[in-house]
Tab-separated table of C-alpha atoms in Angstrom:
chain	number	residue	atom	x	y	z
U	1	MET	CA	0.066	0.111	-0.193
U	2	GLY	CA	1.768	3.878	1.153
U	3	SER	CA	3.852	4.577	-1.401
U	4	SER	CA	2.077	2.104	-4.400
U	5	GLN	CA	-1.484	3.652	-2.681
U	6	ALA	CA	-3.097	5.784	-5.691
U	7	LYS	CA	-4.153	8.998	-5.995
U	8	PRO	CA	-7.476	10.327	-5.200
U	9	LEU	CA	-9.492	11.911	-8.781
U	10	SER	CA	-9.404	15.695	-7.063
U	11	ALA	CA	-5.571	14.743	-6.839
U	12	ARG	CA	-5.269	14.088	-10.133
U	13	LEU	CA	-7.509	16.093	-12.178
U	14	LYS	CA	-5.616	18.980	-10.189
U	15	SER	CA	-1.952	17.724	-11.768
U	16	TRP	CA	-0.633	19.597	-14.717
U	17	PRO	CA	-0.891	15.976	-17.383
U	18	MET	CA	-4.139	15.880	-16.948
U	19	TRP	CA	-4.812	20.215	-17.683
U	20	MET	CA	-2.486	19.610	-21.001
U	21	PHE	CA	-4.345	16.781	-21.632
U	22	MET	CA	-7.484	18.403	-21.176
U	23	THR	CA	-6.660	21.473	-22.715
U	24	ILE	CA	-5.485	19.567	-26.290
U	25	VAL	CA	-8.474	17.707	-25.979
U	26	THR	CA	-10.387	20.736	-26.560
U	27	VAL	CA	-8.529	22.337	-29.003
U	28	CYS	CA	-8.965	19.523	-30.964
U	29	LEU	CA	-12.337	19.114	-30.435
U	30	LEU	CA	-13.106	23.414	-31.686
U	31	ALA	CA	-10.207	22.432	-34.470
U	32	VAL	CA	-12.441	19.713	-35.887
U	33	GLY	CA	-15.809	21.918	-34.937
U	34	ALA	CA	-14.527	24.355	-36.845
U	35	GLY	CA	-13.088	22.969	-40.080
U	36	ARG	CA	-16.329	20.309	-40.421
U	37	GLU	CA	-18.128	20.897	-43.310
U	38	SER	CA	-21.952	21.907	-42.980
U	39	GLY	CA	-22.331	20.463	-46.728
U	40	PRO	CA	-24.379	22.407	-49.596
U	41	LEU	CA	-26.794	24.746	-48.750
U	42	THR	CA	-29.824	25.094	-50.573
U	43	GLN	CA	-31.260	28.132	-52.035
U	44	GLN	CA	-33.625	29.492	-49.314
U	45	GLU	CA	-30.682	28.280	-46.508
U	46	ARG	CA	-28.436	30.582	-48.477
U	47	ILE	CA	-31.029	34.065	-48.273
U	48	ASP	CA	-31.034	32.927	-44.836
U	49	VAL	CA	-27.823	33.243	-44.282
U	50	ILE	CA	-27.300	36.233	-46.328
U	51	THR	CA	-30.407	38.593	-44.575
U	52	LYS	CA	-29.187	37.676	-40.990
U	53	ARG	CA	-26.322	39.273	-42.032
U	54	LEU	CA	-27.740	42.541	-43.584
U	55	ALA	CA	-29.791	44.975	-41.313
U	56	CYS	CA	-32.656	46.319	-42.281
U	57	PRO	CA	-31.629	50.218	-43.174
U	58	THR	CA	-35.473	51.630	-41.642
U	59	CYS	CA	-36.044	49.278	-38.546
U	60	ASP	CA	-33.458	49.354	-35.540
U	61	GLY	CA	-31.124	46.740	-34.654
U	62	GLU	CA	-33.595	43.837	-36.907
U	63	SER	CA	-31.982	42.043	-39.622
U	64	VAL	CA	-33.342	42.072	-43.134
U	65	PHE	CA	-34.669	38.433	-41.768
U	66	VAL	CA	-36.770	38.943	-39.418
U	67	SER	CA	-37.987	43.386	-40.605
U	68	GLN	CA	-40.922	43.449	-42.630
U	69	ALA	CA	-39.993	46.725	-43.323
U	70	SER	CA	-40.208	47.720	-47.147
U	71	ALA	CA	-37.021	48.419	-47.449
U	72	ALA	CA	-36.013	44.930	-45.941
U	73	VAL	CA	-38.476	43.049	-47.860
U	74	ASN	CA	-37.387	44.639	-51.290
U	75	ILE	CA	-33.884	43.663	-49.913
U	76	LYS	CA	-34.589	40.260	-49.111
U	77	ASN	CA	-36.268	39.622	-52.929
U	78	GLU	CA	-32.876	41.017	-54.489
U	79	VAL	CA	-30.914	38.448	-52.720
U	80	ALA	CA	-33.306	35.804	-53.667
U	81	ARG	CA	-33.772	36.841	-57.248
U	82	GLN	CA	-28.502	37.201	-56.822
U	83	VAL	CA	-29.198	33.308	-55.194
U	84	ALA	CA	-31.465	32.544	-57.713
U	85	SER	CA	-29.550	33.930	-60.698
U	86	GLY	CA	-26.232	32.380	-59.687
U	87	GLN	CA	-24.497	34.762	-60.769
U	88	ARG	CA	-22.825	35.967	-57.238
U	89	ASN	CA	-21.664	33.394	-54.367
U	90	ASP	CA	-22.404	35.236	-51.022
U	91	GLU	CA	-19.848	37.480	-50.153
U	92	GLN	CA	-20.490	39.377	-53.797
U	93	ILE	CA	-23.890	39.716	-53.082
U	94	VAL	CA	-23.889	40.931	-49.586
U	95	ALA	CA	-21.251	43.653	-51.040
U	96	TYR	CA	-23.771	44.062	-53.363
U	97	ILE	CA	-26.248	45.300	-51.100
U	98	GLU	CA	-23.616	47.063	-48.783
U	99	GLU	CA	-22.051	49.170	-52.606
U	100	ARG	CA	-26.081	50.577	-52.677
U	101	PHE	CA	-26.572	51.167	-49.033
U	102	GLY	CA	-23.687	52.065	-47.206
U	103	GLY	CA	-22.076	50.063	-44.462
U	104	ARG	CA	-24.562	50.115	-42.411
U	105	VAL	CA	-26.334	47.907	-43.951
U	106	LEU	CA	-24.294	45.159	-42.151
U	107	LEU	CA	-25.321	43.433	-39.071
U	108	VAL	CA	-21.514	42.440	-38.214
U	109	PRO	CA	-18.916	45.206	-39.380
U	110	ARG	CA	-16.262	44.054	-41.714
U	111	ALA	CA	-12.722	43.504	-40.006
U	112	THR	CA	-10.641	45.581	-42.794
U	113	GLY	CA	-10.502	49.396	-42.906
U	114	PHE	CA	-11.811	51.558	-40.740
U	115	ASP	CA	-14.231	49.438	-39.481
U	116	SER	CA	-11.688	46.885	-38.375
U	117	LEU	CA	-11.351	49.635	-35.405
U	118	VAL	CA	-14.779	47.977	-34.033
U	119	TRP	CA	-12.944	44.541	-33.126
U	120	VAL	CA	-9.471	46.059	-32.525
U	121	LEU	CA	-10.069	48.569	-29.946
U	122	PRO	CA	-11.866	46.609	-26.966
U	123	VAL	CA	-9.226	44.374	-27.503
U	124	SER	CA	-6.210	47.477	-26.999
U	125	VAL	CA	-8.013	48.679	-24.020
U	126	LEU	CA	-8.346	44.732	-22.895
U	127	VAL	CA	-4.570	44.723	-22.950
U	128	CYS	CA	-3.279	47.786	-22.123
U	129	SER	CA	-5.421	47.641	-18.887
U	130	VAL	CA	-4.384	44.724	-17.801
U	131	ALA	CA	-0.883	45.556	-18.505
U	132	GLY	CA	-1.584	48.963	-16.353
U	133	LEU	CA	-3.457	46.734	-13.662
U	134	ALA	CA	-0.337	44.664	-13.228
U	135	ALA	CA	2.055	47.636	-13.326
U	136	ALA	CA	-0.654	49.039	-10.532
U	137	PHE	CA	-0.228	45.908	-8.366
U	138	ARG	CA	3.710	45.836	-9.082
U	139	ARG	CA	3.866	49.126	-7.362
U	140	TRP	CA	1.680	49.526	-4.818
U	141	ARG	CA	3.304	45.458	-3.518
U	142	ARG	CA	7.078	46.963	-3.976
U	143	GLU	CA	5.407	50.681	-2.128
U	144	GLN	CA	4.573	48.278	0.774
U	145	GLY	CA	7.815	47.399	1.701
U	146	LEU	CA	9.767	50.669	3.315
U	147	VAL	CA	13.373	50.161	1.071
U	148	PRO	CA	12.392	53.139	-1.519
U	149	SER	CA	13.349	52.565	-5.188
U	150	ASP	CA	16.913	54.412	-6.313
U	151	ASP	CA	13.643	56.274	-8.337
U	152	ASP	CA	12.436	57.342	-4.828
U	153	ARG	CA	15.249	59.062	-3.100
U	154	ALA	CA	16.283	60.599	-6.353
U	155	MET	CA	13.000	61.732	-6.637
U	156	VAL	CA	12.692	63.131	-3.788
U	157	ALA	CA	16.221	64.847	-3.446
U	158	ARG	CA	14.762	66.599	-6.685
U	159	LEU	CA	11.822	67.896	-4.657
U	160	LEU	CA	14.100	68.112	-1.679
U	161	ALA	CA	16.374	70.320	-3.099
U	162	GLU	CA	13.687	72.586	-4.523
U	163	GLU	CA	12.088	73.034	-1.415
U	164	PRO	CA	13.317	76.604	0.187
U	165	GLU	CA	12.912	76.167	3.365
U	166	ASP	CA	13.806	73.834	6.481
U	167	HIS	CA	13.425	69.926	5.501
U	168	ASP	CA	15.414	68.370	8.456
U	169	GLU	CA	12.306	67.560	9.701
U	170	VAL	CA	9.789	65.722	8.815
U	171	PRO	CA	6.516	66.457	9.867
U	172	TRP	CA	4.626	62.269	9.056
R	1	MET	CA	18.238	55.431	6.705
R	2	ASN	CA	16.216	53.906	9.399
R	3	ASP	CA	12.635	52.680	9.176
R	4	ARG	CA	10.990	56.451	9.352
R	5	GLU	CA	13.307	58.041	7.309
R	6	ASN	CA	12.401	54.917	4.263
R	7	LEU	CA	8.971	55.587	4.925
R	8	ALA	CA	9.473	59.465	4.376
R	9	VAL	CA	10.981	58.816	1.461
R	10	VAL	CA	8.495	56.759	0.322
R	11	ASN	CA	5.493	58.801	0.961
R	12	VAL	CA	7.610	61.708	-0.840
R	13	ALA	CA	7.454	59.378	-3.647
R	14	SER	CA	4.556	58.077	-3.912
R	15	VAL	CA	3.004	62.237	-3.534
R	16	ALA	CA	4.537	63.318	-6.265
R	17	ARG	CA	4.082	60.154	-8.447
R	18	SER	CA	0.190	61.062	-7.801
R	19	ARG	CA	0.597	64.408	-8.711
R	20	ARG	CA	1.482	63.160	-11.749
R	21	SER	CA	-0.976	60.530	-12.200
R	22	SER	CA	-3.219	63.447	-11.654
R	23	LEU	CA	-1.772	65.598	-14.701
R	24	ILE	CA	-2.074	62.652	-16.598
R	25	ALA	CA	-5.815	62.393	-15.660
R	26	ALA	CA	-6.008	65.834	-16.621
R	27	ALA	CA	-5.322	65.720	-19.677
R	28	VAL	CA	-6.989	62.803	-20.672
R	29	GLY	CA	-10.321	64.710	-18.865
R	30	VAL	CA	-9.498	67.330	-21.360
R	31	VAL	CA	-9.775	65.349	-24.294
R	32	VAL	CA	-12.823	63.638	-24.135
R	33	ALA	CA	-14.058	66.821	-23.284
R	34	LEU	CA	-12.822	68.599	-25.831
R	35	PHE	CA	-13.972	65.104	-28.238
R	36	PHE	CA	-17.712	66.161	-26.498
R	37	VAL	CA	-17.278	69.847	-27.274
R	38	VAL	CA	-16.947	68.878	-30.699
R	39	LEU	CA	-20.027	66.622	-30.870
R	40	VAL	CA	-22.018	68.724	-29.339
R	41	VAL	CA	-21.207	71.608	-31.780
R	42	SER	CA	-20.289	70.228	-34.190
R	43	SER	CA	-23.643	70.266	-36.536
R	44	PRO	CA	-24.640	67.604	-39.042
R	45	GLU	CA	-23.807	67.607	-42.676
R	46	ASP	CA	-26.544	70.688	-43.942
R	47	ARG	CA	-26.322	69.121	-47.492
R	48	GLU	CA	-29.270	69.799	-50.247
R	49	THR	CA	-27.962	66.498	-52.198
R	50	ALA	CA	-27.252	63.258	-50.945
R	51	ALA	CA	-23.913	60.868	-51.620
R	52	SER	CA	-24.229	57.491	-53.641
R	53	PRO	CA	-21.537	55.544	-55.053
R	54	LEU	CA	-24.071	55.986	-58.041
R	55	LEU	CA	-22.911	59.338	-58.822
R	56	GLY	CA	-20.863	60.101	-61.359
R	57	ASN	CA	-20.702	55.635	-62.391
R	58	PRO	CA	-23.533	54.208	-64.687
R	59	ALA	CA	-27.021	54.001	-63.945
R	60	PRO	CA	-28.453	50.655	-62.790
R	61	VAL	CA	-30.686	48.883	-65.515
R	62	VAL	CA	-34.190	49.987	-65.268
R	63	LYS	CA	-36.761	47.669	-67.413
R	64	SER	CA	-40.225	47.947	-66.252
R	65	THR	CA	-43.975	48.590	-67.138
R	66	THR	CA	-45.282	52.115	-66.385
R	67	LEU	CA	-49.312	52.532	-65.091
R	68	ASP	CA	-50.016	52.652	-68.551
R	69	ASN	CA	-48.899	49.730	-69.147
R	70	ALA	CA	-46.086	51.161	-71.122
R	71	GLN	CA	-43.031	49.287	-70.964
R	72	PHE	CA	-39.826	51.411	-69.293
R	73	ASP	CA	-36.552	51.104	-70.086
R	74	LEU	CA	-34.127	53.616	-68.511
R	75	SER	CA	-31.136	52.521	-71.419
R	76	ARG	CA	-33.835	53.283	-74.135
R	77	ARG	CA	-33.416	56.906	-72.572
R	78	ARG	CA	-30.163	57.944	-73.635
R	79	GLY	CA	-30.225	61.716	-74.838
R	80	SER	CA	-32.784	62.704	-72.240
R	81	TRP	CA	-32.051	64.247	-69.214
R	82	VAL	CA	-33.639	61.485	-66.382
R	83	MET	CA	-35.232	62.556	-63.214
R	84	PHE	CA	-36.474	59.556	-61.206
R	85	ASN	CA	-39.114	60.411	-57.628
R	86	PHE	CA	-39.428	57.166	-55.485
R	87	PHE	CA	-42.711	57.755	-54.248
R	88	ASN	CA	-45.433	56.016	-52.336
R	89	SER	CA	-48.874	58.090	-52.113
R	90	THR	CA	-49.288	57.079	-48.559
R	91	CYS	CA	-46.119	59.000	-47.131
R	92	VAL	CA	-46.627	62.496	-45.655
R	93	PRO	CA	-43.132	63.402	-47.020
R	94	CYS	CA	-43.848	62.738	-50.653
R	95	ARG	CA	-47.813	64.144	-50.270
R	96	GLN	CA	-45.765	67.690	-49.215
R	97	GLU	CA	-43.432	67.970	-52.313
R	98	HIS	CA	-46.389	67.166	-54.695
R	99	PRO	CA	-47.239	70.545	-56.075
R	100	GLU	CA	-43.697	70.510	-56.339
R	101	LEU	CA	-42.712	68.122	-58.437
R	102	VAL	CA	-45.793	69.535	-60.559
R	103	ALA	CA	-45.062	72.931	-60.904
R	104	PHE	CA	-41.194	71.342	-62.112
R	105	HIS	CA	-43.088	69.239	-64.617
R	106	GLU	CA	-45.206	72.065	-65.850
R	107	ALA	CA	-41.682	74.649	-65.733
R	108	GLN	CA	-39.785	72.139	-68.225
R	109	THR	CA	-42.403	72.407	-70.994
R	110	SER	CA	-41.016	75.723	-71.794
R	111	VAL	CA	-37.123	75.272	-71.468
R	112	ALA	CA	-34.689	74.542	-74.283
R	113	THR	CA	-33.284	71.049	-72.391
R	114	PRO	CA	-36.497	69.305	-70.626
R	115	THR	CA	-36.214	67.117	-68.116
R	116	GLU	CA	-37.708	63.804	-68.123
R	117	LEU	CA	-39.599	63.297	-64.727
R	118	TYR	CA	-40.859	59.906	-63.709
R	119	SER	CA	-42.455	58.656	-60.557
R	120	ILE	CA	-41.087	55.496	-59.710
R	121	ILE	CA	-43.932	53.704	-56.962
R	122	ASN	CA	-42.227	52.028	-54.303
R	123	ASP	CA	-44.551	49.843	-51.869
R	124	ASP	CA	-47.415	50.987	-53.318
R	125	SER	CA	-50.597	49.654	-55.352
R	126	ASP	CA	-51.891	50.936	-58.791
R	127	ASN	CA	-55.250	51.332	-57.696
R	128	ALA	CA	-53.746	54.079	-54.622
R	129	VAL	CA	-50.949	55.466	-56.945
R	130	ARG	CA	-53.472	56.467	-60.023
R	131	ALA	CA	-56.123	57.513	-57.283
R	132	PHE	CA	-53.050	60.036	-55.796
R	133	PHE	CA	-52.568	61.313	-59.638
R	134	ASP	CA	-55.977	61.983	-60.619
R	135	ALA	CA	-56.811	63.951	-57.533
R	136	ASN	CA	-52.879	65.691	-57.899
R	137	ASN	CA	-52.653	66.492	-60.919
R	138	GLY	CA	-48.835	65.174	-62.515
R	139	ASP	CA	-49.076	63.904	-66.090
R	140	TRP	CA	-45.753	61.927	-66.232
R	141	PRO	CA	-45.108	58.246	-66.422
R	142	LYS	CA	-45.344	56.429	-63.553
R	143	VAL	CA	-42.903	53.199	-63.122
R	144	ARG	CA	-44.054	50.010	-61.483
R	145	ASP	CA	-41.426	48.759	-58.886
R	146	ASP	CA	-43.551	45.495	-57.748
R	147	ASP	CA	-40.494	43.740	-56.660
R	148	GLY	CA	-37.989	47.140	-55.229
R	149	SER	CA	-35.845	45.594	-57.249
R	150	ILE	CA	-35.649	49.496	-58.861
R	151	ALA	CA	-34.791	50.838	-55.148
R	152	VAL	CA	-32.672	48.683	-54.066
R	153	ALA	CA	-30.616	48.728	-57.471
R	154	PHE	CA	-30.335	52.698	-56.562
R	155	GLY	CA	-30.464	52.265	-52.734
R	156	VAL	CA	-33.301	53.864	-51.617
R	157	ALA	CA	-34.496	52.741	-48.156
R	158	LYS	CA	-37.520	55.895	-47.588
R	159	VAL	CA	-39.465	57.700	-49.799
R	160	PRO	CA	-39.182	60.531	-51.251
R	161	GLU	CA	-35.932	60.292	-52.946
R	162	THR	CA	-34.738	62.224	-56.274
R	163	TRP	CA	-31.859	60.576	-58.714
R	164	ILE	CA	-30.457	62.934	-61.888
R	165	ILE	CA	-29.837	60.872	-64.903
R	166	ASP	CA	-27.830	62.521	-67.036
R	167	PRO	CA	-28.640	62.230	-71.567
R	168	ASN	CA	-25.150	59.486	-71.074
R	169	GLY	CA	-26.927	57.575	-68.535
R	170	PHE	CA	-24.738	58.521	-65.997
R	171	VAL	CA	-25.768	59.150	-62.384
R	172	ARG	CA	-25.924	63.089	-61.793
R	173	MET	CA	-27.142	63.821	-58.384
R	174	ARG	CA	-29.608	62.766	-55.735
R	175	PHE	CA	-31.681	64.444	-52.852
R	176	ILE	CA	-33.484	62.529	-50.386
R	177	GLY	CA	-35.939	63.947	-48.519
R	178	ALA	CA	-38.617	66.411	-50.382
R	179	VAL	CA	-37.533	68.612	-52.996
R	180	THR	CA	-38.407	72.319	-54.306
R	181	LYS	CA	-39.176	73.031	-57.392
R	182	ASP	CA	-36.615	75.953	-57.674
R	183	LEU	CA	-34.314	73.249	-56.043
R	184	LEU	CA	-34.223	71.136	-58.835
R	185	THR	CA	-34.182	73.413	-61.308
R	186	GLU	CA	-30.987	75.175	-60.111
R	187	LYS	CA	-29.747	71.432	-59.932
R	188	VAL	CA	-30.695	71.236	-63.461
R	189	THR	CA	-29.391	74.565	-64.506
R	190	GLU	CA	-26.084	73.614	-63.504
R	191	LEU	CA	-25.930	69.914	-64.327
R	192	GLN	CA	-26.739	70.738	-67.665
R	193	ALA	CA	-24.102	73.467	-67.942
R	194	ALA	CA	-21.811	71.426	-66.662
R	195	PHE	CA	-22.770	68.692	-69.058
R	196	GLU	CA	-22.611	71.075	-71.600
R	197	GLY	CA	-19.243	72.405	-70.949
R	198	MET	CA	-17.916	68.641	-70.928
């Protein structure tokens, strides 16, 4: 028994090989799921997919797919016509509608040009915030000690040199 | 240095840093306030005409029928100045601008280069449009757009909208909202002068 006794499940789960194994399995499953071919779509499915990507130009936050507004119905008809003609793929049909009505007709902003700021800015703000917090925490931890850094000494020396009054006595 | 002196140095340094942080915060606050002021002070572009990627480009293909069941093909109107007015008989701005369109159309009979006016029927029934024109005048062709393809081709989401197409079939001007006879006359005159100078 003794050393040969198996570890309990909770202990095994906490070990790093188990975490590594779970991470690899998760990544593999995600990769398989993302790359899986779902097969060809019917014309109606294509129309639905495209119109779900387009915003009704006269409504607030509704897609062309759900809206019954005149402009949305017109766009839905146009998408149906273009899908039926088979001359354009989904991206080209979306681009055609965007060219006519402008970028406001896209429910999901493009990841290129000025629109890419929608994707880039939140990530940048998050990264900067985390970095700023990390720096602040490190500084606060350092300041908890009573040993000043060389920077602290230099700064205080400079400030003291600027003080015209007597500064021998520290009031606090 | 003893602990008391170290503490004093650390405190002085942290006070100096907090002053620097305050300055940075104040600078950020000023920038945000400036953005806010710009947003409040700036007014939306007060233009009579509107932008469109079609401007300066060949007009989309427009083939349909009129309320009189005549064939309409925009490409066969080459050589004429063409004006499209996207219209719905229940739309209040459309009804309000209608007398201006009637006046503009009547004035075109006496100019050297008349502009052909067409109403593009947007999401409306033949009978409703006929009844409206019977009651309010307007002797120009009314083009059906039953499937909305003309509206989508021009990127028209709301009516009224008015478009001007030159004799070469290029889109020259777009007006979103109600127009007046004077505005249309002024812009058409400008466009025709520029076109003849080309």
